Tab-separated table of C-alpha atoms and ligand atoms in Angstrom:
chain	number	residue	atom	x	y	z
A	251	MET	CA	0.000	0.000	0.000
A	252	ASN	CA	0.919	3.606	-0.344
A	253	PRO	CA	-0.024	6.154	2.344
A	254	ASP	CA	-1.440	8.471	-0.321
A	255	ARG	CA	-4.224	5.978	-1.161
A	256	LYS	CA	-6.723	4.864	1.473
A	257	PRO	CA	-6.757	1.043	1.583
A	258	LEU	CA	-10.026	-0.645	0.686
A	259	ILE	CA	-11.026	-4.096	1.924
A	260	ALA	CA	-14.059	-5.288	-0.018
A	261	ALA	CA	-16.299	-8.277	0.679
A	262	ASN	CA	-17.909	-9.914	-2.338
A	263	TRP	CA	-20.506	-12.204	-0.811
A	264	LYS	CA	-21.559	-13.606	-4.197
A	265	MET	CA	-24.745	-15.695	-3.863
A	266	HIS	CA	-24.536	-16.089	-0.082
A	267	LYS	CA	-26.581	-14.761	2.866
A	268	THR	CA	-30.230	-13.848	3.238
A	269	PRO	CA	-31.080	-10.391	4.684
A	270	VAL	CA	-31.454	-11.902	8.172
A	271	GLU	CA	-28.079	-13.649	7.904
A	272	ALA	CA	-26.462	-10.483	6.535
A	273	ILE	CA	-27.678	-8.358	9.447
A	274	ALA	CA	-26.566	-10.951	12.020
A	275	PHE	CA	-23.133	-11.052	10.347
A	276	MET	CA	-22.701	-7.274	10.479
A	277	GLU	CA	-23.809	-7.047	14.093
A	278	ARG	CA	-21.183	-9.612	15.071
A	279	LEU	CA	-18.539	-8.057	12.847
A	280	GLN	CA	-18.989	-4.661	14.437
A	281	LYS	CA	-18.363	-6.145	17.873
A	282	GLU	CA	-15.088	-7.648	16.646
A	283	THR	CA	-13.695	-4.664	14.781
A	284	GLY	CA	-12.203	-1.408	15.987
A	285	PRO	CA	-12.285	2.031	14.367
A	286	LEU	CA	-11.832	2.117	10.619
A	287	ASP	CA	-10.405	5.622	10.255
A	288	ASP	CA	-7.360	4.756	8.174
A	289	ARG	CA	-9.059	2.154	5.969
A	290	GLU	CA	-12.302	1.689	4.103
A	291	VAL	CA	-14.444	-1.444	4.299
A	292	LEU	CA	-16.970	-2.268	1.583
A	293	VAL	CA	-19.597	-4.996	1.735
A	294	ALA	CA	-21.280	-6.164	-1.487
A	295	PRO	CA	-24.120	-8.512	-0.503
A	296	PRO	CA	-26.597	-10.118	-2.915
A	297	PHE	CA	-29.185	-7.647	-4.268
A	298	THR	CA	-31.817	-9.010	-1.898
A	299	ALA	CA	-29.818	-8.000	1.206
A	300	ILE	CA	-28.753	-4.518	0.065
A	301	GLN	CA	-31.692	-2.651	1.539
A	302	ALA	CA	-31.525	-4.466	4.864
A	303	LEU	CA	-27.815	-3.702	5.264
A	304	GLY	CA	-27.935	-0.072	4.123
A	305	ASN	CA	-28.697	1.602	7.436
A	306	ILE	CA	-26.582	-0.597	9.614
A	307	LEU	CA	-23.514	-0.140	7.387
A	308	ARG	CA	-23.907	3.612	7.089
A	309	GLN	CA	-24.158	4.120	10.843
A	310	LYS	CA	-20.891	2.286	11.365
A	311	GLY	CA	-18.946	3.895	8.548
A	312	TYR	CA	-18.856	0.903	6.175
A	313	SER	CA	-19.521	1.276	2.464
A	314	LEU	CA	-22.284	-0.601	0.656
A	315	GLY	CA	-21.971	-2.061	-2.810
A	316	ALA	CA	-23.637	-4.279	-5.386
A	317	GLN	CA	-22.095	-7.133	-7.356
A	318	ASN	CA	-23.502	-6.261	-10.778
A	319	CYS	CA	-25.845	-3.865	-12.576
A	320	HIS	CA	-27.402	-3.188	-15.952
A	321	TRP	CA	-26.122	-0.314	-18.079
A	322	GLU	CA	-29.498	1.201	-18.944
A	323	GLU	CA	-31.273	3.360	-16.388
A	324	LYS	CA	-34.631	1.687	-16.939
A	325	GLY	CA	-36.556	-0.289	-19.520
A	326	ALA	CA	-37.715	-3.721	-20.616
A	327	TYR	CA	-34.812	-5.774	-19.222
A	328	THR	CA	-36.468	-8.573	-17.285
A	329	GLY	CA	-34.506	-9.590	-14.222
A	330	GLU	CA	-32.034	-6.702	-14.333
A	331	ILE	CA	-31.240	-3.949	-11.808
A	332	SER	CA	-30.187	-0.435	-12.817
A	333	THR	CA	-27.604	1.879	-11.302
A	334	PRO	CA	-30.150	4.519	-10.141
A	335	MET	CA	-31.966	1.721	-8.273
A	336	LEU	CA	-28.748	0.749	-6.501
A	337	LYS	CA	-27.855	4.340	-5.728
A	338	ASP	CA	-31.311	4.813	-4.279
A	339	LEU	CA	-30.692	1.934	-1.855
A	340	GLY	CA	-27.523	3.625	-0.589
A	341	CYS	CA	-24.901	1.816	-2.666
A	342	SER	CA	-21.739	3.750	-3.353
A	343	TYR	CA	-19.887	0.967	-5.224
A	344	VAL	CA	-20.729	-1.589	-7.913
A	345	ILE	CA	-18.470	-4.518	-8.837
A	346	VAL	CA	-18.271	-4.757	-12.623
A	347	GLY	CA	-16.853	-7.494	-14.848
A	348	HIS	CA	-16.140	-10.105	-12.195
A	349	SER	CA	-14.611	-13.188	-13.837
A	350	GLU	CA	-17.618	-15.277	-12.815
A	351	ARG	CA	-19.827	-12.897	-14.764
A	352	ARG	CA	-17.438	-12.974	-17.714
A	353	GLN	CA	-17.187	-16.791	-17.693
A	354	LEU	CA	-20.712	-17.811	-16.702
A	355	PHE	CA	-22.943	-14.938	-17.837
A	356	GLY	CA	-21.402	-13.723	-21.071
A	357	GLU	CA	-19.947	-10.446	-19.791
A	358	THR	CA	-17.553	-8.921	-22.335
A	359	ASP	CA	-15.166	-5.971	-22.304
A	360	GLN	CA	-17.906	-4.068	-24.127
A	361	THR	CA	-20.572	-4.727	-21.465
A	362	VAL	CA	-18.021	-4.003	-18.747
A	363	ARG	CA	-17.417	-0.658	-20.401
A	364	LEU	CA	-21.141	0.166	-20.620
A	365	LYS	CA	-21.699	-0.817	-17.002
A	366	THR	CA	-18.654	1.114	-15.796
A	367	ALA	CA	-19.936	4.245	-17.534
A	368	ALA	CA	-23.418	3.726	-16.041
A	369	VAL	CA	-22.021	3.357	-12.516
A	370	ILE	CA	-19.980	6.547	-12.840
A	371	LYS	CA	-22.946	8.426	-14.321
A	372	ALA	CA	-25.088	7.417	-11.345
A	373	GLY	CA	-22.485	8.896	-8.985
A	374	MET	CA	-21.108	5.602	-7.681
A	375	THR	CA	-17.665	3.979	-7.890
A	376	PRO	CA	-17.150	1.008	-10.198
A	377	VAL	CA	-14.817	-1.770	-9.061
A	378	VAL	CA	-13.665	-3.025	-12.446
A	379	CYS	CA	-12.366	-6.613	-12.312
A	380	LEU	CA	-9.630	-7.928	-14.590
A	381	GLY	CA	-7.526	-11.050	-14.659
A	382	GLU	CA	-5.978	-13.797	-16.734
A	383	VAL	CA	-6.848	-17.498	-16.723
A	384	LEU	CA	-4.170	-20.061	-15.888
A	385	GLU	CA	-3.471	-21.000	-19.500
A	386	GLU	CA	-2.849	-17.353	-20.399
A	387	ARG	CA	-0.411	-16.983	-17.479
A	388	GLU	CA	1.417	-20.154	-18.441
A	389	GLN	CA	1.726	-18.889	-22.015
A	390	GLY	CA	3.302	-15.667	-20.705
A	391	ARG	CA	0.340	-13.618	-21.923
A	392	THR	CA	-0.767	-12.059	-18.620
A	393	PHE	CA	0.111	-8.453	-19.489
A	394	GLU	CA	-1.387	-8.757	-22.959
A	395	VAL	CA	-4.691	-10.025	-21.513
A	396	ILE	CA	-4.754	-7.358	-18.823
A	397	ASP	CA	-4.033	-4.592	-21.333
A	398	LYS	CA	-6.825	-5.789	-23.606
A	399	GLN	CA	-9.296	-5.843	-20.723
A	400	LEU	CA	-8.175	-2.414	-19.485
A	401	LYS	CA	-8.389	-0.941	-22.947
A	402	GLY	CA	-11.774	-2.515	-23.647
A	403	ALA	CA	-13.249	-1.336	-20.383
A	404	LEU	CA	-11.661	2.057	-19.828
A	405	GLN	CA	-9.786	3.610	-22.730
A	406	GLY	CA	-11.508	6.742	-23.936
A	407	PHE	CA	-13.001	7.684	-20.582
A	408	SER	CA	-12.187	11.189	-19.462
A	409	ALA	CA	-9.657	11.744	-16.720
A	410	GLU	CA	-12.531	12.989	-14.574
A	411	GLN	CA	-14.541	9.783	-15.087
A	412	MET	CA	-11.445	7.717	-14.455
A	413	SER	CA	-10.717	9.443	-11.169
A	414	GLY	CA	-13.681	7.586	-9.660
A	415	VAL	CA	-12.668	4.091	-10.764
A	416	VAL	CA	-11.288	1.278	-8.593
A	417	ILE	CA	-9.605	-1.650	-10.349
A	418	ALA	CA	-9.457	-5.198	-8.991
A	419	TYR	CA	-6.789	-7.541	-10.344
A	420	GLU	CA	-8.130	-11.049	-9.840
A	421	PRO	CA	-6.150	-13.820	-11.514
A	422	VAL	CA	-8.891	-16.293	-12.413
A	423	TRP	CA	-6.748	-19.263	-11.350
A	424	ALA	CA	-6.611	-17.856	-7.811
A	425	ILE	CA	-10.344	-17.248	-7.297
A	426	GLY	CA	-11.934	-19.669	-4.873
A	427	THR	CA	-9.083	-22.137	-5.399
A	428	GLY	CA	-7.019	-21.502	-2.299
A	429	ARG	CA	-4.136	-20.784	-4.680
A	430	THR	CA	-3.100	-17.148	-4.165
A	431	ALA	CA	-0.767	-15.203	-6.402
A	432	THR	CA	2.422	-14.562	-4.467
A	433	PRO	CA	2.768	-10.957	-3.273
A	434	GLU	CA	5.514	-10.528	-5.886
A	435	GLN	CA	3.346	-11.921	-8.721
A	436	ALA	CA	0.489	-9.642	-7.709
A	437	GLN	CA	2.750	-6.599	-7.328
A	438	GLU	CA	4.205	-7.165	-10.785
A	439	VAL	CA	0.755	-7.041	-12.404
A	440	HIS	CA	-0.454	-4.146	-10.245
A	441	ALA	CA	2.580	-2.073	-11.249
A	442	HIS	CA	1.875	-2.957	-14.868
A	443	ILE	CA	-1.783	-1.895	-14.558
A	444	ARG	CA	-0.711	1.397	-13.013
A	445	GLY	CA	1.694	1.954	-15.897
A	446	THR	CA	-0.958	1.167	-18.518
A	447	ILE	CA	-3.408	3.545	-16.877
A	448	SER	CA	-0.785	6.228	-16.917
A	449	SER	CA	-0.343	5.712	-20.664
A	450	PHE	CA	-4.121	6.068	-21.218
A	451	PHE	CA	-4.655	9.000	-18.888
A	452	SER	CA	-2.223	11.058	-16.808
A	453	THR	CA	0.281	10.397	-14.111
A	454	ALA	CA	-1.974	12.185	-11.620
A	455	ILE	CA	-4.543	9.400	-12.042
A	456	GLU	CA	-1.898	6.737	-11.967
A	457	LYS	CA	-0.970	7.943	-8.483
A	458	THR	CA	-4.517	8.076	-7.114
A	459	VAL	CA	-6.293	5.075	-8.657
A	460	ARG	CA	-6.763	2.225	-6.190
A	461	ILE	CA	-5.928	-1.276	-7.415
A	462	LEU	CA	-7.227	-4.163	-5.285
A	463	TYR	CA	-5.966	-7.724	-5.397
A	464	GLY	CA	-8.490	-10.581	-5.332
A	465	GLY	CA	-8.122	-14.341	-5.373
A	466	SER	CA	-7.959	-16.459	-2.216
A	467	VAL	CA	-7.068	-13.533	0.061
A	468	LYS	CA	-7.138	-14.746	3.661
A	469	PRO	CA	-5.853	-13.697	7.083
A	470	SER	CA	-2.598	-15.598	6.554
A	471	ASN	CA	-1.610	-13.769	3.341
A	472	VAL	CA	-3.250	-10.348	3.594
A	473	ASP	CA	-0.353	-8.621	5.376
A	474	ALA	CA	2.223	-9.685	2.797
A	475	LEU	CA	-0.053	-8.654	-0.059
A	476	MET	CA	-0.850	-5.279	1.494
A	477	ALA	CA	2.870	-4.629	2.069
A	478	GLN	CA	3.356	-4.358	-1.709
A	479	PRO	CA	3.569	-0.749	-2.914
A	480	ASP	CA	0.931	-1.032	-5.663
A	481	ILE	CA	-1.619	-3.172	-3.796
A	482	ASP	CA	-4.217	-0.823	-2.308
A	483	GLY	CA	-6.665	-3.339	-0.912
A	484	ALA	CA	-8.369	-6.672	-1.384
A	485	LEU	CA	-11.533	-8.002	-2.990
A	486	VAL	CA	-12.433	-11.026	-0.915
A	487	GLY	CA	-14.910	-13.824	-1.572
A	488	GLY	CA	-14.681	-16.930	0.619
A	489	ALA	CA	-12.836	-15.371	3.572
A	490	SER	CA	-15.380	-12.536	3.796
A	491	LEU	CA	-18.204	-14.935	4.648
A	492	GLU	CA	-16.994	-15.750	8.168
A	493	VAL	CA	-16.977	-12.995	10.781
A	494	GLY	CA	-13.650	-14.048	12.321
A	495	SER	CA	-11.706	-14.184	9.081
A	496	PHE	CA	-13.219	-10.992	7.661
A	497	ALA	CA	-12.461	-9.149	10.934
A	498	SER	CA	-8.825	-10.289	10.659
A	499	LEU	CA	-8.647	-9.085	7.070
A	500	ILE	CA	-10.023	-5.686	8.005
A	501	HIS	CA	-7.295	-5.402	10.646
A	502	PHE	CA	-4.425	-6.239	8.321
A	503	ASN	CA	-1.048	-4.950	9.472
A	504	VAL	CA	1.638	-3.603	7.267
Z	224	LIG	P1	-12.117	-15.679	-3.282
Z	224	LIG	O1	-12.958	-14.814	-4.316
Z	224	LIG	O2	-11.594	-14.743	-2.224
Z	224	LIG	O3	-13.075	-16.693	-2.735
Z	224	LIG	O4	-10.979	-16.313	-4.049
Z	224	LIG	C1	-12.519	-13.554	-4.730
Z	224	LIG	C2	-13.490	-12.953	-5.706
Z	224	LIG	O5	-14.099	-13.712	-6.468
Z	224	LIG	O6	-13.676	-11.736	-5.746
């Protein structure tokens, strides 16, 4: 991490927890965590628990997010949720382009781009997810894949739009597998992402944009990851579902 960028620990609960379970989790979490002044904590529950968590998170200084959105503000899109709807429920973040959405639900760089623009337009912060699959890493194509995803999702945005974007580097081979990128592997890609952003935009943005690492982050590896200069936080799936492990992640030490 870098003292100029506030670290962000984000929970992606995926398709876990009913509203009742989500509230019980947060009540217990708040008893186990201290003040959050020097770090930001984001919880992205399923859509159905967003409203129930809104008040409780706000009172305690946590941020609320969603895991997906549609790019249109309204219309005949059965089953979809728009960014103004999420904003209205108190969300300040939306995760966009998670690899599960890319692999299982046909998300492309083009839809990631549309959704990212919609999130920014609604006054929220997109968390844009990128990452290579194992085969691409083994072929030495990681940077090429990352650059294509970055370009597809973000090139052409104005510097002002870009100033509100968070990026999450999530190597697909590390998600939910227990196999984490080493801190050095993650740092290498984060530094590369920062460099690519600087070539698209300006060095001012390169210095302020937060880049999270995701993929089997847990209490035993969070400190080493967060000690890397270009890792500004974590996007956490499995280890965010248990109060004890998420509390430890929030209290990472560098
Ligand atoms: P994981 O998931 O922490 O369970 O690997 C991370 C993510 O999918 O964002």
